[in-house]
PDB file of C-alpha atoms and ligand atoms in Angstrom:
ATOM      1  CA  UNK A   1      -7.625  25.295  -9.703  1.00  0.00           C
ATOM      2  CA  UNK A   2      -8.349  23.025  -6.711  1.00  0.00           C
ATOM      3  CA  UNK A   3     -10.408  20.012  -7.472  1.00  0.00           C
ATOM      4  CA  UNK A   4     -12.951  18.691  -5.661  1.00  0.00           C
ATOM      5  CA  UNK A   5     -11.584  16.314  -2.886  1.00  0.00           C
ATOM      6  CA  UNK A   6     -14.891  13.504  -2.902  1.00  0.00           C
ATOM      7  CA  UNK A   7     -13.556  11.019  -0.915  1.00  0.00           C
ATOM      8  CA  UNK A   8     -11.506   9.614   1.605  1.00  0.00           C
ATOM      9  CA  UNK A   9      -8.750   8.509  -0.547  1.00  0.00           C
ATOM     10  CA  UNK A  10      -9.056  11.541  -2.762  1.00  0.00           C
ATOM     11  CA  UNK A  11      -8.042  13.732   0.680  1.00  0.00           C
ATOM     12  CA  UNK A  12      -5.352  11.642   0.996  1.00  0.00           C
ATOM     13  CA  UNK A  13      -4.180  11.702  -2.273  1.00  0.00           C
ATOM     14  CA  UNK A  14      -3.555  15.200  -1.604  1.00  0.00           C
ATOM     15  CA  UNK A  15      -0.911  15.294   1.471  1.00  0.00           C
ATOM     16  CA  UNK A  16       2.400  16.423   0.440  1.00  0.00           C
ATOM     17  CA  UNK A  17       5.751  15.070  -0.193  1.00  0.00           C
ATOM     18  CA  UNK A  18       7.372  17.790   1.748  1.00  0.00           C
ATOM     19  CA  UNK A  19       6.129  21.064   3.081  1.00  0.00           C
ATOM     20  CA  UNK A  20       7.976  24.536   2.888  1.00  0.00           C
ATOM     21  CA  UNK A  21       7.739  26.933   4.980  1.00  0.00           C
ATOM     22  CA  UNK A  22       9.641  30.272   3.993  1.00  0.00           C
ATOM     23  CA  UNK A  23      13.556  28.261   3.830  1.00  0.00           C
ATOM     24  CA  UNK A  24      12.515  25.629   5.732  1.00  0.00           C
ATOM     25  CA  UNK A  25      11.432  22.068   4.426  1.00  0.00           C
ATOM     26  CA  UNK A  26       9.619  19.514   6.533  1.00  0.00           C
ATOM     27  CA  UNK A  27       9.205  15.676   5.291  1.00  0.00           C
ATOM     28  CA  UNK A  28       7.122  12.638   6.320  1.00  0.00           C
ATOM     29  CA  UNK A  29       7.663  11.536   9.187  1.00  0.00           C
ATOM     30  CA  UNK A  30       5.108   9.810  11.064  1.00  0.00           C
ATOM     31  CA  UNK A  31       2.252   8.290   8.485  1.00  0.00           C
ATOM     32  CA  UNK A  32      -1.639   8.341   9.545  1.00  0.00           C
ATOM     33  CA  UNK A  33      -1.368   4.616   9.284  1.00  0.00           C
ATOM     34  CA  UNK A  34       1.446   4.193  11.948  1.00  0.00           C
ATOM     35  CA  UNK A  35       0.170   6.726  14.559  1.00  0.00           C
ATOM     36  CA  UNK A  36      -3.380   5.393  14.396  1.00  0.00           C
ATOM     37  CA  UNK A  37      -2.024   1.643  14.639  1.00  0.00           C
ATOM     38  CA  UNK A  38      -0.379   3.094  17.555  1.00  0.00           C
ATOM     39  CA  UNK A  39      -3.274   4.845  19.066  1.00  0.00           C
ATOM     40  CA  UNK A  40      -5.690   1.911  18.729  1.00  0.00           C
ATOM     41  CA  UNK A  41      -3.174   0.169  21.070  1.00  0.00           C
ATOM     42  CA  UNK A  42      -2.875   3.049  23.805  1.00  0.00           C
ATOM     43  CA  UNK A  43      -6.958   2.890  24.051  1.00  0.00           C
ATOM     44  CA  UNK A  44      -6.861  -0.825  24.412  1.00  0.00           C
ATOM     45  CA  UNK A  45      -3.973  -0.206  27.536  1.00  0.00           C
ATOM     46  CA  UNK A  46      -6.023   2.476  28.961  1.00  0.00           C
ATOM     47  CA  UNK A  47      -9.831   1.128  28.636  1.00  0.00           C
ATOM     48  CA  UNK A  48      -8.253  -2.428  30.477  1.00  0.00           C
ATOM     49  CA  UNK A  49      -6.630   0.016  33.170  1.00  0.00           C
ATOM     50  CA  UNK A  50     -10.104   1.954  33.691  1.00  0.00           C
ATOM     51  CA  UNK A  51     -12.587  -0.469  32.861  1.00  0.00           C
ATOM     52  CA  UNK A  52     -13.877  -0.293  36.595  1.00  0.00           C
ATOM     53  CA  UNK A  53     -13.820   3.586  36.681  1.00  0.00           C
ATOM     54  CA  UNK A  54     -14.778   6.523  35.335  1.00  0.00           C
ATOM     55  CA  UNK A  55     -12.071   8.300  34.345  1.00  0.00           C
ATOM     56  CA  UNK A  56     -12.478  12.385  33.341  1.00  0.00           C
ATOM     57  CA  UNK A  57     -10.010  12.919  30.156  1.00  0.00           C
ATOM     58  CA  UNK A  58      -8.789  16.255  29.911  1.00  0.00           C
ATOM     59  CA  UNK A  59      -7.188  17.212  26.455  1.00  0.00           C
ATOM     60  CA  UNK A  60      -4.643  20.395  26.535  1.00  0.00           C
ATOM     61  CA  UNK A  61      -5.415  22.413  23.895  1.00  0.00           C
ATOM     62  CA  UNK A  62      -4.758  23.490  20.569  1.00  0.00           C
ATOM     63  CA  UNK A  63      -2.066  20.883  19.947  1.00  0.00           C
ATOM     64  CA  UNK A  64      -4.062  17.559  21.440  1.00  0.00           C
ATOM     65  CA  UNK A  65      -7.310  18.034  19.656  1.00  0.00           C
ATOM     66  CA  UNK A  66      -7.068  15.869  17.059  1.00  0.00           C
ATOM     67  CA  UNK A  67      -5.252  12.926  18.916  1.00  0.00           C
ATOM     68  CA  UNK A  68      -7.842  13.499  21.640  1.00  0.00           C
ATOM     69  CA  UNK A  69     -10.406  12.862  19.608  1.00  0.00           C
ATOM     70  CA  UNK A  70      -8.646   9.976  17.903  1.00  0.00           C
ATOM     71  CA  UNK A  71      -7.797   8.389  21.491  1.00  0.00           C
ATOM     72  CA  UNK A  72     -11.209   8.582  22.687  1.00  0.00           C
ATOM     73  CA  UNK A  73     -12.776   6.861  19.907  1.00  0.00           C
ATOM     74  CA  UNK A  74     -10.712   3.924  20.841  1.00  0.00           C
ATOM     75  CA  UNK A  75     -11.869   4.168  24.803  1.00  0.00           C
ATOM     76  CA  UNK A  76     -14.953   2.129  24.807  1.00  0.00           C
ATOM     77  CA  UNK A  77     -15.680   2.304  28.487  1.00  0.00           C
ATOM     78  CA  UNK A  78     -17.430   5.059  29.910  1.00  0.00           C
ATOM     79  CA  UNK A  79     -15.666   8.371  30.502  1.00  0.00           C
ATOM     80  CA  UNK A  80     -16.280  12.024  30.404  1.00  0.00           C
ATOM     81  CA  UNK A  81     -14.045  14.623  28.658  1.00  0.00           C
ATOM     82  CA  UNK A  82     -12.967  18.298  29.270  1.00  0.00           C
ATOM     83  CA  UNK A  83     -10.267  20.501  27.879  1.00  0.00           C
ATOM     84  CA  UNK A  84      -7.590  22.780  29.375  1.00  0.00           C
ATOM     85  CA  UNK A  85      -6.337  25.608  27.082  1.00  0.00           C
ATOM     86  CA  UNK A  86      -2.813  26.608  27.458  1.00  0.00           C
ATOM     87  CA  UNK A  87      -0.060  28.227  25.577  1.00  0.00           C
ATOM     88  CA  UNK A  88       3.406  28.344  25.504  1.00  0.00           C
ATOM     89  CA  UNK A  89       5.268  28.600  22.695  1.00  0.00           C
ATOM     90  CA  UNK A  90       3.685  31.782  20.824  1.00  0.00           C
ATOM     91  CA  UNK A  91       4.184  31.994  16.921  1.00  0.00           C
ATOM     92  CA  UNK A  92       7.639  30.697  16.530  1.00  0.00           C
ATOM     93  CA  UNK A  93       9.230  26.943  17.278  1.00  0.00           C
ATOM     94  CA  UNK A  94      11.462  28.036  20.604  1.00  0.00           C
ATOM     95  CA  UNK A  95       9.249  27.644  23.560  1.00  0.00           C
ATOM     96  CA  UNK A  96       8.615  31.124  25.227  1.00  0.00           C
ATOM     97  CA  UNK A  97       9.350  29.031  28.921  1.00  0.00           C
ATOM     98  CA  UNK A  98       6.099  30.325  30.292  1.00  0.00           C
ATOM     99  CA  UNK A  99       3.036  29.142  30.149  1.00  0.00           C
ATOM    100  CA  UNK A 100      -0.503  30.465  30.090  1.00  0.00           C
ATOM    101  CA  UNK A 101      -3.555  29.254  31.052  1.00  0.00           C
ATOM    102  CA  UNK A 102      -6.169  30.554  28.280  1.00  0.00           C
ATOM    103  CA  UNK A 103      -9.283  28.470  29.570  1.00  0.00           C
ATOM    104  CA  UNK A 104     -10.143  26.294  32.688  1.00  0.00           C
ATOM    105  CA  UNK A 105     -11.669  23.155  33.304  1.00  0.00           C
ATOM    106  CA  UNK A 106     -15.420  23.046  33.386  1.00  0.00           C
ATOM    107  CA  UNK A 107     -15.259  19.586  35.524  1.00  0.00           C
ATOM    108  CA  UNK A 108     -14.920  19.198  39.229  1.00  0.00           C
ATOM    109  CA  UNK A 109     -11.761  17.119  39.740  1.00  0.00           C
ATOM    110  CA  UNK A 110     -11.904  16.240  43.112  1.00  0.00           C
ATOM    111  CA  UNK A 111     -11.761  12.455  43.728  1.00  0.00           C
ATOM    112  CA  UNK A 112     -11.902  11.790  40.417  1.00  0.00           C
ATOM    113  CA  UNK A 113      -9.400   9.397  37.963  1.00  0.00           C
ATOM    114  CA  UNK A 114      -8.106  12.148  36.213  1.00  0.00           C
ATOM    115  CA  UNK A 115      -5.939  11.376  32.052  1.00  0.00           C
ATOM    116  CA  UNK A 116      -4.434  14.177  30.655  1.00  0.00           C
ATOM    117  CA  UNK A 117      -4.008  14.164  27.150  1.00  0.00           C
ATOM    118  CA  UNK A 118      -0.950  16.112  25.579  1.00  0.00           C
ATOM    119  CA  UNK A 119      -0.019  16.362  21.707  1.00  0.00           C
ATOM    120  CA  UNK A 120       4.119  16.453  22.565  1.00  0.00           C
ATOM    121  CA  UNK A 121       6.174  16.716  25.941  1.00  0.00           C
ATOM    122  CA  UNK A 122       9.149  19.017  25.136  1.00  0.00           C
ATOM    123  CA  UNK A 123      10.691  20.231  27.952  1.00  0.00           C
ATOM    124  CA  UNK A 124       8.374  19.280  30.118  1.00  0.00           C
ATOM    125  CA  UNK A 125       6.895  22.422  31.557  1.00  0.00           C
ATOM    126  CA  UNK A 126       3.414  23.269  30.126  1.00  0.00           C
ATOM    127  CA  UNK A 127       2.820  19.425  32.002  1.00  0.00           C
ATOM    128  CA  UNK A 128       4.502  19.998  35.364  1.00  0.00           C
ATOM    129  CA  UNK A 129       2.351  22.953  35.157  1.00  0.00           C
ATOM    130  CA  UNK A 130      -0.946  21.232  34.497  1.00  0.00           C
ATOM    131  CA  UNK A 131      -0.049  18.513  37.125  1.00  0.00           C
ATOM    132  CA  UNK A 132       0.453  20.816  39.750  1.00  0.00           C
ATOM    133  CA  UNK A 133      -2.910  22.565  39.224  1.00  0.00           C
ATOM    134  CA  UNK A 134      -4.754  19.470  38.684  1.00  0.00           C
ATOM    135  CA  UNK A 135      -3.112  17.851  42.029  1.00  0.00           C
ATOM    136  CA  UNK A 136      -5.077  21.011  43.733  1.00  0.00           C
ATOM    137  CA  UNK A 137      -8.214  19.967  43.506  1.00  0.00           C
ATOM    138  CA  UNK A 138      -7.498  16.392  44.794  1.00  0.00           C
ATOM    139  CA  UNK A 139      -8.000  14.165  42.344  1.00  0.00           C
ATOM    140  CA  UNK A 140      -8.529  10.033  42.801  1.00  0.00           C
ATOM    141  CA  UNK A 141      -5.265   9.508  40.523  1.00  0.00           C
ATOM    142  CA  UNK A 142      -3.750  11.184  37.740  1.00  0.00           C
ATOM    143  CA  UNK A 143      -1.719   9.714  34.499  1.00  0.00           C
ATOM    144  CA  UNK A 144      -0.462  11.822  31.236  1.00  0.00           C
ATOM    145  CA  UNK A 145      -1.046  10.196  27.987  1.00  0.00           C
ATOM    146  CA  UNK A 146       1.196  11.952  25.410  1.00  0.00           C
ATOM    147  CA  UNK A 147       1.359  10.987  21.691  1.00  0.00           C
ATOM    148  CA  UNK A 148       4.778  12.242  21.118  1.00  0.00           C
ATOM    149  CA  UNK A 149       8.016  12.464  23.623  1.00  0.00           C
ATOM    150  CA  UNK A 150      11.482  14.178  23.108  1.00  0.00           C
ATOM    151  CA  UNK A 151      13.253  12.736  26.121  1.00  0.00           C
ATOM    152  CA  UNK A 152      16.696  14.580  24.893  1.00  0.00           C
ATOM    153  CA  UNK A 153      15.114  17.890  25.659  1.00  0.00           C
ATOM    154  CA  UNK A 154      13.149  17.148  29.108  1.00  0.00           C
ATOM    155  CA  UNK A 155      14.167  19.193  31.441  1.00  0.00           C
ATOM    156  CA  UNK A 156      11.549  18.880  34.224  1.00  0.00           C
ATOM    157  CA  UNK A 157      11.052  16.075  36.245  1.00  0.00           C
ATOM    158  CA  UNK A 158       7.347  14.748  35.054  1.00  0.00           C
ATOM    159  CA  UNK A 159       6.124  11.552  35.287  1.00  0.00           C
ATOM    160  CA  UNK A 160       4.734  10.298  31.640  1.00  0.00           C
ATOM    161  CA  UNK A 161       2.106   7.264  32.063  1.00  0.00           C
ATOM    162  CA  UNK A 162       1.417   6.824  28.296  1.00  0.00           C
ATOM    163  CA  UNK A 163       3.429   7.112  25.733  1.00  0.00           C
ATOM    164  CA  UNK A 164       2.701   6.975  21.587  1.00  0.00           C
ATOM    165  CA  UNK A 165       6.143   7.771  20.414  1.00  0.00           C
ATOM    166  CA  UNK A 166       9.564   8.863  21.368  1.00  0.00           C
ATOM    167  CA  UNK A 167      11.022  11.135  18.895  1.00  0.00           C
ATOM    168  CA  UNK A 168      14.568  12.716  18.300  1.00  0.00           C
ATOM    169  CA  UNK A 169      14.588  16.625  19.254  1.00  0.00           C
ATOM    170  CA  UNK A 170      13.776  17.916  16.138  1.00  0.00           C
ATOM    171  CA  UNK A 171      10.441  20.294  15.614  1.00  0.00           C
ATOM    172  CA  UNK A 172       7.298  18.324  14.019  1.00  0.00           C
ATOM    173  CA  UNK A 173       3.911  19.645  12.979  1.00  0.00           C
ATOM    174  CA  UNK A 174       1.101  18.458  11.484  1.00  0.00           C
ATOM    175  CA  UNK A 175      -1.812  16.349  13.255  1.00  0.00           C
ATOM    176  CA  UNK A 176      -2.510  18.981  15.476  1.00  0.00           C
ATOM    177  CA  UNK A 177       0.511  20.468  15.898  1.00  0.00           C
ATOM    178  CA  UNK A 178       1.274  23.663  14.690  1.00  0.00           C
ATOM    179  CA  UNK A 179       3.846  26.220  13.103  1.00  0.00           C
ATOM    180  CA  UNK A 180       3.129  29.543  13.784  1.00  0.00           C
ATOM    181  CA  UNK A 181      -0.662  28.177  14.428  1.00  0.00           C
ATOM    182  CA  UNK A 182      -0.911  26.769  10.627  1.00  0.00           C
ATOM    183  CA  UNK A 183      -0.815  23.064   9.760  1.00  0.00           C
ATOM    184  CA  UNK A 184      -2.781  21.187  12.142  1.00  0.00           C
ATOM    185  CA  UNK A 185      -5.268  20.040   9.905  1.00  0.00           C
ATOM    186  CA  UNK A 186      -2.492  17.751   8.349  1.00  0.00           C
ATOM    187  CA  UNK A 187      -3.275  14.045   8.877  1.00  0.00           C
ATOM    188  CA  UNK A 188       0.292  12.658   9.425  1.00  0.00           C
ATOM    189  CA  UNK A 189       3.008  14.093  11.205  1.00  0.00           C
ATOM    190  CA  UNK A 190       6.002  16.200   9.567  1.00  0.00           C
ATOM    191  CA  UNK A 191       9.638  16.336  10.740  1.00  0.00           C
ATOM    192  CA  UNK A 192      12.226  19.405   9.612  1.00  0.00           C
ATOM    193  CA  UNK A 193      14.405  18.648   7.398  1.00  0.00           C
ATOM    194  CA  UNK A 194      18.412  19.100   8.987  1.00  0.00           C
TER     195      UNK A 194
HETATM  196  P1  IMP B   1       6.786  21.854  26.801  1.00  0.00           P
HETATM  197  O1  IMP B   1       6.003  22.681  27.772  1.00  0.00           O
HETATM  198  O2  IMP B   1       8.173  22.427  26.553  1.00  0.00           O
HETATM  199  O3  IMP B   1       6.865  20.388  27.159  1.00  0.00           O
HETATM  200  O4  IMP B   1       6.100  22.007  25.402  1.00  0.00           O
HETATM  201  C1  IMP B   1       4.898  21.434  25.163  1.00  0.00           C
HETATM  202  C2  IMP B   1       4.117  22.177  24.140  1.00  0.00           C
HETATM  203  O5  IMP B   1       4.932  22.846  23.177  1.00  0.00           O
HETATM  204  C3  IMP B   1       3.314  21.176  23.345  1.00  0.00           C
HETATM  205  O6  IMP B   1       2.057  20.983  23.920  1.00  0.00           O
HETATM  206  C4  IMP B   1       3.247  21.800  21.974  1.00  0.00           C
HETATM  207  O7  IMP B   1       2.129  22.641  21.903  1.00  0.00           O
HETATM  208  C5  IMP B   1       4.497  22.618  21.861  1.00  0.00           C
HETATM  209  N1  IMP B   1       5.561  21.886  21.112  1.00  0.00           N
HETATM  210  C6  IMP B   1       6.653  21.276  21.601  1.00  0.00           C
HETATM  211  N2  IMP B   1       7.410  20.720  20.641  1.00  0.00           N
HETATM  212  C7  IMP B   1       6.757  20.972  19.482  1.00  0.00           C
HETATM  213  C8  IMP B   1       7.020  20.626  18.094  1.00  0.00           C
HETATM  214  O8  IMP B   1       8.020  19.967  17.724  1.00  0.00           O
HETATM  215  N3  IMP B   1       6.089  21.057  17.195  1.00  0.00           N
HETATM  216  C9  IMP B   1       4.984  21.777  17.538  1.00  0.00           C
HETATM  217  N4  IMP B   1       4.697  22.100  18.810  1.00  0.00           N
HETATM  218  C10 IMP B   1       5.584  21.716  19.777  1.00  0.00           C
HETATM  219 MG1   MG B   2       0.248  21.491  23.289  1.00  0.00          MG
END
């Protein structure tokens, strides 16, 4: 019977050793501690870089919602926020190579210091693709914060402002990122096991 989770350290109590998914086993990888230490220090880097502006963030959703929010929270200066929704990679771990745009931006862009906020750059596509739409409508500037990086498997040439960590090319889920659209909800990060 599940037991009722009270408290903060109750909920984390509960996150898993390892997590299995049909044959497959992921394992810690990335601990809530380290990636908010880390994200504490990306809002410090961007709120001195925009202190004098007011820069629009745009998360990409599903994967970024978490971070997003996360990020923010550690943005003290003023800024507005909007969300892209794309997807690209379906219900299985191989990206599909295309990408979809699900919902637009409610914002108008133009002239304005544009961050887009990704959950992982891959291969690099779903952001080319963003940063050639966005660069239609004119914008003041544009950077790309990204919480996770797999520079092996790049293979488009996009220019990454922020980055929270570079990781092997290996499939992770967990803190907003997905398997099959489950375990996003997790609060660390998850690796597969070789
Ligand atoms: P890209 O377009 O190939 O760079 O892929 C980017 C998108 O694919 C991300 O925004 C994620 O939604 C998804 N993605 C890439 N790698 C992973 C992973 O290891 N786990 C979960 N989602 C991933
Ligand atoms: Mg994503």
């Amino acid at each position: 019977m599940q037991k009722d989770l009270q408290n903060l350290d109750e909920v984390k109590k509960e996150q898993k050793d390892e997590i299995h998914v049909g044959s497959e086993v992921f394992v810690p990888f990335l601990s809530e501690e380290k990636i908010q230490k880390r994200i504490i220090e990306l809002g410090a880097q961007i709120s001195e870089e925009y202190k004098d502006k007011l820069p629009i963030i745009i998360g990409i959703l599903n994967g970024s919602f978490i971070f997003m929010a996360d990020l923010v929270k550690n943005i003290p200066i003023n800024c507005e926020i909007d969300f892209f929704k794309l997807s690209s990679y379906g219900e299985s771990k191989i990206s599909s190579g295309k990408v979809k745009m699900l919902k637009e931006l409610n914002a108008d862009i133009k002239d304005r210091h544009v961050i887009i906020v990704e959950d992982i750059v891959d291969s690099g596509l779903s952001i080319k693709y963003i940063e050639e739409l966005i660069g239609e409508s004119e914008p003041a500037s544009m950077k790309v914060v990204t919480l996770l990086l797999k520079p092996e498997s790049l293979k488009y040439d996009v220019k990454i402002d922020y980055i929270g960590f570079e990781i092997p090319n290996k499939f992770v889920l967990g803190y907003g990122l997905d398997y099959a659209q489950k375990y996003r909800n997790l609060r660390s990060i998850y690796v597969l096991k070789d």
